[in-house]
XYZ file of C-alpha atoms in Angstrom:
410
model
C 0.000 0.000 0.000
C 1.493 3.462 -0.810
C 2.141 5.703 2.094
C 1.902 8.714 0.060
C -0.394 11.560 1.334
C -3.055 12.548 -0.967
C -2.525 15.733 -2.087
C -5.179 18.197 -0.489
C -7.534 19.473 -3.465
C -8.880 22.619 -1.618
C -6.939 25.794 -2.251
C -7.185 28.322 0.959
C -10.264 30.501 -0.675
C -12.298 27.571 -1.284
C -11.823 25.998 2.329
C -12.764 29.891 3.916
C -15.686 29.787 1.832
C -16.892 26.324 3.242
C -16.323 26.973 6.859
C -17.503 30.978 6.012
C -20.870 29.196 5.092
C -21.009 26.582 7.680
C -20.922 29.602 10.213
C -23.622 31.270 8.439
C -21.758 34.454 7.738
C -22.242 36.499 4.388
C -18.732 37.491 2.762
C -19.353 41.553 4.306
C -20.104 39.808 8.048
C -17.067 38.323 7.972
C -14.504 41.006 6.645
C -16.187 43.217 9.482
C -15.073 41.079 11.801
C -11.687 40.251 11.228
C -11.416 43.937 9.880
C -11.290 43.848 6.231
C -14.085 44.766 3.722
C -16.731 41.873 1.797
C -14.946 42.676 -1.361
C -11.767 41.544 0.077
C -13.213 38.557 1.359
C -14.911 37.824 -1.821
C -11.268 38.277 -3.251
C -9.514 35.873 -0.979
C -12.440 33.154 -1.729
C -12.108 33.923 -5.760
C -8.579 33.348 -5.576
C -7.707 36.292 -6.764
C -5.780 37.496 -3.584
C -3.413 34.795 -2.275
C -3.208 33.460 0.919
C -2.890 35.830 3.467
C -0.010 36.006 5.886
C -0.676 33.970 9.717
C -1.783 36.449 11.840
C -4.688 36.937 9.568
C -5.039 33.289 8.552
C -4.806 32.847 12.603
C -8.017 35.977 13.138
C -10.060 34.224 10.833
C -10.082 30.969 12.759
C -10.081 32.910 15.973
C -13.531 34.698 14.434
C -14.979 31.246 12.633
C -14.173 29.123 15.967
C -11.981 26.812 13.494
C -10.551 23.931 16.437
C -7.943 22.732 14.055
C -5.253 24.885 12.045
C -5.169 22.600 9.202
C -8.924 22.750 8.849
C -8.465 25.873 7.399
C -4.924 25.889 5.867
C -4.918 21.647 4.364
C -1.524 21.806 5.790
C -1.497 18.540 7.609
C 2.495 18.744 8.264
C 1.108 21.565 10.914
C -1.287 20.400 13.432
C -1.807 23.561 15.775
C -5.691 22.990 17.893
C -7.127 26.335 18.410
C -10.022 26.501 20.458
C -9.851 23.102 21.888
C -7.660 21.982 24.325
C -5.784 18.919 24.272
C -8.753 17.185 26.345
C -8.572 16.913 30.516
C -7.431 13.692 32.044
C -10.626 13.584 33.869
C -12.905 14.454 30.789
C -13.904 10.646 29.994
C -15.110 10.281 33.643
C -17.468 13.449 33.261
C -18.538 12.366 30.033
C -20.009 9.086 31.036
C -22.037 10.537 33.717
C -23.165 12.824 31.470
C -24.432 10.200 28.959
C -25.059 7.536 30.999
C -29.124 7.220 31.630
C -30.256 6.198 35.261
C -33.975 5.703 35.442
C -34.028 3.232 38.406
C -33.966 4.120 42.260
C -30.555 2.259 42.714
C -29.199 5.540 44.043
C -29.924 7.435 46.965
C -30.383 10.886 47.122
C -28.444 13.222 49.405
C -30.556 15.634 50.838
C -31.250 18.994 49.586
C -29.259 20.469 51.838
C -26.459 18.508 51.472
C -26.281 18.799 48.003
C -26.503 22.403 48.052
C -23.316 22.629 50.045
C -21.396 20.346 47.996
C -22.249 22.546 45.139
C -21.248 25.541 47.036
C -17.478 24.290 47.978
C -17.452 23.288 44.096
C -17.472 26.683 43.035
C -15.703 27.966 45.685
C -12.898 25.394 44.893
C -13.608 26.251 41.133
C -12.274 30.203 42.134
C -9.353 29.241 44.471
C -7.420 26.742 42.413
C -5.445 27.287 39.418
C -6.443 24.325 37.697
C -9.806 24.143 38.273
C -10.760 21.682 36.286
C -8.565 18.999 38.223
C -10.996 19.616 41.295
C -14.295 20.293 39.567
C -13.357 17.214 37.242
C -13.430 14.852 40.290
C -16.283 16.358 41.578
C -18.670 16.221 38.749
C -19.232 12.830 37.930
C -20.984 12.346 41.488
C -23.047 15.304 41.547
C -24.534 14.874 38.653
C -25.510 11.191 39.424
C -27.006 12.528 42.758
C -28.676 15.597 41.374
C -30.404 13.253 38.895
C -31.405 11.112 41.388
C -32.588 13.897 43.510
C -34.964 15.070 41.088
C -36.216 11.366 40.510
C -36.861 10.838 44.703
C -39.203 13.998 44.675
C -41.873 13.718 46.540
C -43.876 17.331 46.019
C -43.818 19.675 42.960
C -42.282 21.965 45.436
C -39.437 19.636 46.345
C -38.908 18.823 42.487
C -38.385 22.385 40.985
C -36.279 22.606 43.897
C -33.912 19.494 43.148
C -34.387 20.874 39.471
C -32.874 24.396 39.811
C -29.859 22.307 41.937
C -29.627 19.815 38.917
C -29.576 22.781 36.457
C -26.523 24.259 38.385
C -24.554 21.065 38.400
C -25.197 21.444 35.002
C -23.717 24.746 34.806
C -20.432 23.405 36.612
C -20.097 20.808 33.708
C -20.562 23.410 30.601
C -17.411 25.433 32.443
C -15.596 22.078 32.655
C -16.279 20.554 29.231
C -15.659 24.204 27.222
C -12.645 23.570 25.017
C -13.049 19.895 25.369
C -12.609 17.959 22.319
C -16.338 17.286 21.923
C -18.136 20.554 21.054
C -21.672 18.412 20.951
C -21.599 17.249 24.009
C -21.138 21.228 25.326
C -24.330 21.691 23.702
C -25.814 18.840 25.705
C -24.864 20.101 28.747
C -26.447 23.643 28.269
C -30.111 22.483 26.343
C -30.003 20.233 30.013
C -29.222 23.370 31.663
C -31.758 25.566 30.310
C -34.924 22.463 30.256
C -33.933 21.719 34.036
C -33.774 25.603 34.563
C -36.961 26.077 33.008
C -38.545 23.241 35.052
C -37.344 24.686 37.930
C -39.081 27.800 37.708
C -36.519 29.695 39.542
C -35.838 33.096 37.809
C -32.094 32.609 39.538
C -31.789 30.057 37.933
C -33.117 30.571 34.681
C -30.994 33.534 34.205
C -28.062 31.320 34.684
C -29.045 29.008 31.653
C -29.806 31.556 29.707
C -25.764 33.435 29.952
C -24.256 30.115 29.467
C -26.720 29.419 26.266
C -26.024 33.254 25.108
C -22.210 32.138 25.382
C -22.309 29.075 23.588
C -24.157 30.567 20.789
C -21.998 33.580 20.248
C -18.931 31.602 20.610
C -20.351 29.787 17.744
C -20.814 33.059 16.036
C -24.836 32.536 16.210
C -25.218 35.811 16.945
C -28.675 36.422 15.872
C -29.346 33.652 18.363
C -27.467 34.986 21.505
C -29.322 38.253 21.025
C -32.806 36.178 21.412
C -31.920 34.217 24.036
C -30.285 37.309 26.138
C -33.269 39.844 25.772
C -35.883 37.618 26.024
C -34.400 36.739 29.611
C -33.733 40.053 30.388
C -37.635 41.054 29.434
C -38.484 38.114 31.727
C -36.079 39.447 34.644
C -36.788 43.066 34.689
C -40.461 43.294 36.146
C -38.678 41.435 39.312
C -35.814 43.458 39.830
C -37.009 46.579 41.847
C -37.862 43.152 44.774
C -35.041 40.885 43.412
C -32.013 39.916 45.733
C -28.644 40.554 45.034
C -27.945 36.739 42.799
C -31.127 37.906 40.652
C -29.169 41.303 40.270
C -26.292 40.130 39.581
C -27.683 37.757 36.607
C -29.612 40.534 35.413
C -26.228 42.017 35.065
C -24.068 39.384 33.657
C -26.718 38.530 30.898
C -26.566 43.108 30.239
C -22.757 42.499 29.527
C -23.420 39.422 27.241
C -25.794 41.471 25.208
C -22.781 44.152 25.117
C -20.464 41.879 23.784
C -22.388 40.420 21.238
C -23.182 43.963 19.777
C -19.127 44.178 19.796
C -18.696 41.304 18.155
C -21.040 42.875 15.317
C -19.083 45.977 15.635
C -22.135 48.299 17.141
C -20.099 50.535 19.227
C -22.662 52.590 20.741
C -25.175 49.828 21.228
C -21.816 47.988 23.256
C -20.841 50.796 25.080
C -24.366 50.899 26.196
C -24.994 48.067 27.938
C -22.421 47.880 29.758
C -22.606 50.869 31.507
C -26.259 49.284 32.256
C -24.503 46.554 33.695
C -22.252 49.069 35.189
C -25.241 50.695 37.343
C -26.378 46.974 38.354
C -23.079 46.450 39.863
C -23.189 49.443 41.671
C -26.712 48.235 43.344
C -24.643 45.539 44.906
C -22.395 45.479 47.820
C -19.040 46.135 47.302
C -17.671 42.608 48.848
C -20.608 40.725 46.698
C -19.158 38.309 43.925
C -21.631 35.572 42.307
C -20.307 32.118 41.943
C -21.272 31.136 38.571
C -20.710 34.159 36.718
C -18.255 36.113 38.430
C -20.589 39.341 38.213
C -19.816 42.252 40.856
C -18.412 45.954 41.035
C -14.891 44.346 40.368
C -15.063 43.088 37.247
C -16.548 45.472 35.437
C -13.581 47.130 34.142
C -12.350 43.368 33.206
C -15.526 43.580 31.128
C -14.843 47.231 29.353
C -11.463 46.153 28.206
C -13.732 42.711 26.276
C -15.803 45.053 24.519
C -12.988 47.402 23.715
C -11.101 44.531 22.071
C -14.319 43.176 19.825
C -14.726 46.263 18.928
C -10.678 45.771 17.166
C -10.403 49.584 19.378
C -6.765 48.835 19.838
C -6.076 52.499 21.831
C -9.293 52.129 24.007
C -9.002 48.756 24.684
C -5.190 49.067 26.178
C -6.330 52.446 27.848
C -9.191 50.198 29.513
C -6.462 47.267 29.883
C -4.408 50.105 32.351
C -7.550 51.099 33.876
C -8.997 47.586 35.383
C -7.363 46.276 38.176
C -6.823 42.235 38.024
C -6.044 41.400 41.641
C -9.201 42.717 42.553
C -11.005 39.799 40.703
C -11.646 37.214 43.702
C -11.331 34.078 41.300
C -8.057 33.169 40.076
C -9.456 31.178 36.704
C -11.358 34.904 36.220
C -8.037 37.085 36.821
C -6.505 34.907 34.354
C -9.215 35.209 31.706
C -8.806 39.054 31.931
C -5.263 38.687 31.684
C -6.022 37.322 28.499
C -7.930 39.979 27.491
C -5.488 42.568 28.300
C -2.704 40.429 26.268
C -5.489 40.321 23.303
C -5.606 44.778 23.808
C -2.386 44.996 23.488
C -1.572 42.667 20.660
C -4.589 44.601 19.044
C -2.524 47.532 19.481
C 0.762 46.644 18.130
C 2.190 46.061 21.628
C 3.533 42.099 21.387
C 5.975 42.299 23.874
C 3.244 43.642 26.755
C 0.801 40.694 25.100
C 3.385 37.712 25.833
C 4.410 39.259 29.048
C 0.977 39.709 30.386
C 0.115 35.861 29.110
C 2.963 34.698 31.442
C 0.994 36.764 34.316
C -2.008 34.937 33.557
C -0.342 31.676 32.963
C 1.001 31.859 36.667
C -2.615 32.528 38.062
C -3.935 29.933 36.493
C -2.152 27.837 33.298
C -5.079 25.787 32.917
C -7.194 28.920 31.811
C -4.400 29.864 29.775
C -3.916 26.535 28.067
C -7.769 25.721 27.171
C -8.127 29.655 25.655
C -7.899 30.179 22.103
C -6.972 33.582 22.260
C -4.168 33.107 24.071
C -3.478 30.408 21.567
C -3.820 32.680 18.960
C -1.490 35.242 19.934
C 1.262 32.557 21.519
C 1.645 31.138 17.705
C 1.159 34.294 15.754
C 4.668 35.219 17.737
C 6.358 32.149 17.176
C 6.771 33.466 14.262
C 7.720 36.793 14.804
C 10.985 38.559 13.609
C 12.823 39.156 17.097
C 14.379 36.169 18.261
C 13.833 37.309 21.641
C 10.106 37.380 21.243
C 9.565 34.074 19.261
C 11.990 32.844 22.254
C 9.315 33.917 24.968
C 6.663 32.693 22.745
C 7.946 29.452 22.733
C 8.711 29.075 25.914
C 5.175 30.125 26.613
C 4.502 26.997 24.207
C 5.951 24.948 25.453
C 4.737 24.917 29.157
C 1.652 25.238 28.055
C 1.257 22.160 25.430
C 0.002 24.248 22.468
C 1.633 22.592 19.659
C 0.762 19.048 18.540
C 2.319 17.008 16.146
């Protein structure tokens, strides 16, 4: 049998064209948001313009959510994943429980008050270690068999929306562990659960929750269309209770304001960004200073993580960095959190022609937390984007950066 590789038949237009329409973008969508124009899309995809240099071969799989390099290049000599990580050692274990289908009583159900404190020391372990999903991973696979069973052993409607909205939750904990896993369905598993659980619940807390996570996975997706429905319709459901609603409520209210921000700077509405987040903003003020919700990380803190986001999908290079000197990481109480807006002050000032302040504030975030660092695409991004940069001392720190962190596979 002949070992020889069959050569790939898709030139680079005709592959960005396929996974352009598979993300249900229009030619002018996309150039917007990797900064070009439709007409030099259209170009690229005609074959009239050759293929582009990295960085912007690397921006349009940041913006079309491409997991695999090659997908999008056919170079199979270069295997670089993007926005998957190289899959958790306790992934398979969190899978099966959340395939595996229990429908007998063989399993007792902690009580409700038990459960709710394991869940509680879950997310506070999430914030506190620096490889969360290492303790979350070893968590999971037993609450979720005990929520479910919880749920089943209800003996009132009261008691079951009850064990539903704690079920939901567990839920959320597993979307946060199996992002960047190397099964995107079974992500979308997770949060549809989330959200029919939520729903069942009838817990506004709770269905607020479902709904951010949903609005996440579908703009990560670029569905944005989608996470716009999903966010407002929530929000029109939340804001009758809010003048009476306690702080969580508040705080969702406010986390699912910034999502709708983000997605309108991810379509490059400036104003309409800019907006909601100073809604969010005023939430956040409503709330005491020390508050900090467990799922989303919402309070007066990290708002100014949040400014420098929309700055940077916006592509506002000089706002975005002046917002990246403005927000203040070590007052984020979560370290996976500080290391996430690390990562968006590396992607600022990478936007603004700053490389050397990008890799250097990557290393900060990779010594709060290298898991968050290793599973983020950005990050990914911008570490092999500079390994092959011009300086030898920055493709040095870039690969150094590479190499603790796994990002190259082979």
């Amino acid at each position: 049998m002949s070992t020889d590789a069959t050569p790939d038949p898709l030139v680079f237009g005709q592959r960005l064209q396929i996974l352009r329409t598979r993300r249900g973008l229009t030619q002018d969508q996309l150039g917007g948001l990797v900064g070009r124009s439709g007409s030099w899309v259209r170009a690229l995809e005609s074959g009239r313009l050759k293929t582009p240099k990295l960085d912007v071969i690397l921006r349009f799989a940041e913006v079309l959510r491409i997991r695999e390099l090659a997908d999008l290049t056919g170079d199979q000599s270069k295997r670089a994943n993007l926005f998957a990580g190289p899959g958790h050692p306790r992934f398979a274990a969190v899978r099966e429980a959340l395939n595996t289908l229990q429908l007998g009583a063989g399993r007792e159900a902690p009580s409700p008050a038990h459960l709710t404190a394991r869940l509680a020391r879950a997310w506070s372990a999430r914030h506190a270690a620096p490889r969360h999903r290492d303790v979350i991973g070893a968590l999971l696979p037993d609450l979720i068999y005990d929520a479910q069973a919880a749920v089943r052993q209800s003996g009132t409607v009261a008691d079951r929306k009850a064990a539903q909205a704690r079920l939901a939750e567990v839920y959320f904990l597993a979307q946060f562990f199996c992002a960047y896993q190397p099964d995107a369905p079974l992500v979308w598993r997770v949060a549809e659960r989330g959200m029919v659980a939520a729903q069942d619940s009838e817990d506004p807390h709770t269905i607020g929750l479902a709904a951010w996570l949903t609005t996440q996975a579908h703009r990560e997706s670029t569905h944005l269309d989608a996470a716009d429905a999903v966010t407002l319709e929530t929000l029109r459901y939340l804001e009758p209770l809010l003048p009476d609603a306690d702080a969580d409520v508040r705080a969702v209210a406010g986390a699912l304001t910034v999502e709708a921000g983000l997605t309108a700077a991810r379509r490059g509405e400036t104003g309409t960004a800019w907006r909601y987040w100073d809604e969010a903003r005023r939430l956040a003020e409503t709330l005491p200073g020390s508050y900090f919700h467990p799922v989303t990380s919402f309070c007066q803190a990290v708002m100014g993580a949040h400014a420098v986001t929309v700055a940077v999908e916006l592509h506002a290079g000089r706002e975005s960095t002046r917002q990246a000197a403005r927000a203040e990481a070590e007052a984020i109480p979560s370290r996976p959190r500080r290391a996430r807006h690390r990562i968006e002050q590396a992607r600022a000032y990478h936007l603004d022609g700053q490389p050397d302040v990008a890799l250097a504030t990557l290393a900060q975030a990779n010594e709060t937390a290298p898991e968050t660092v290793q599973y983020n695409g950005h990050a990914r991004r911008i570490i092999l984007e500079e390994l092959e940069a011009k300086g030898p001392q920055r493709r040095r720190r870039a690969s150094e950066l590479s190499a603790r962190l796994g990002l190259l596979t082979t």
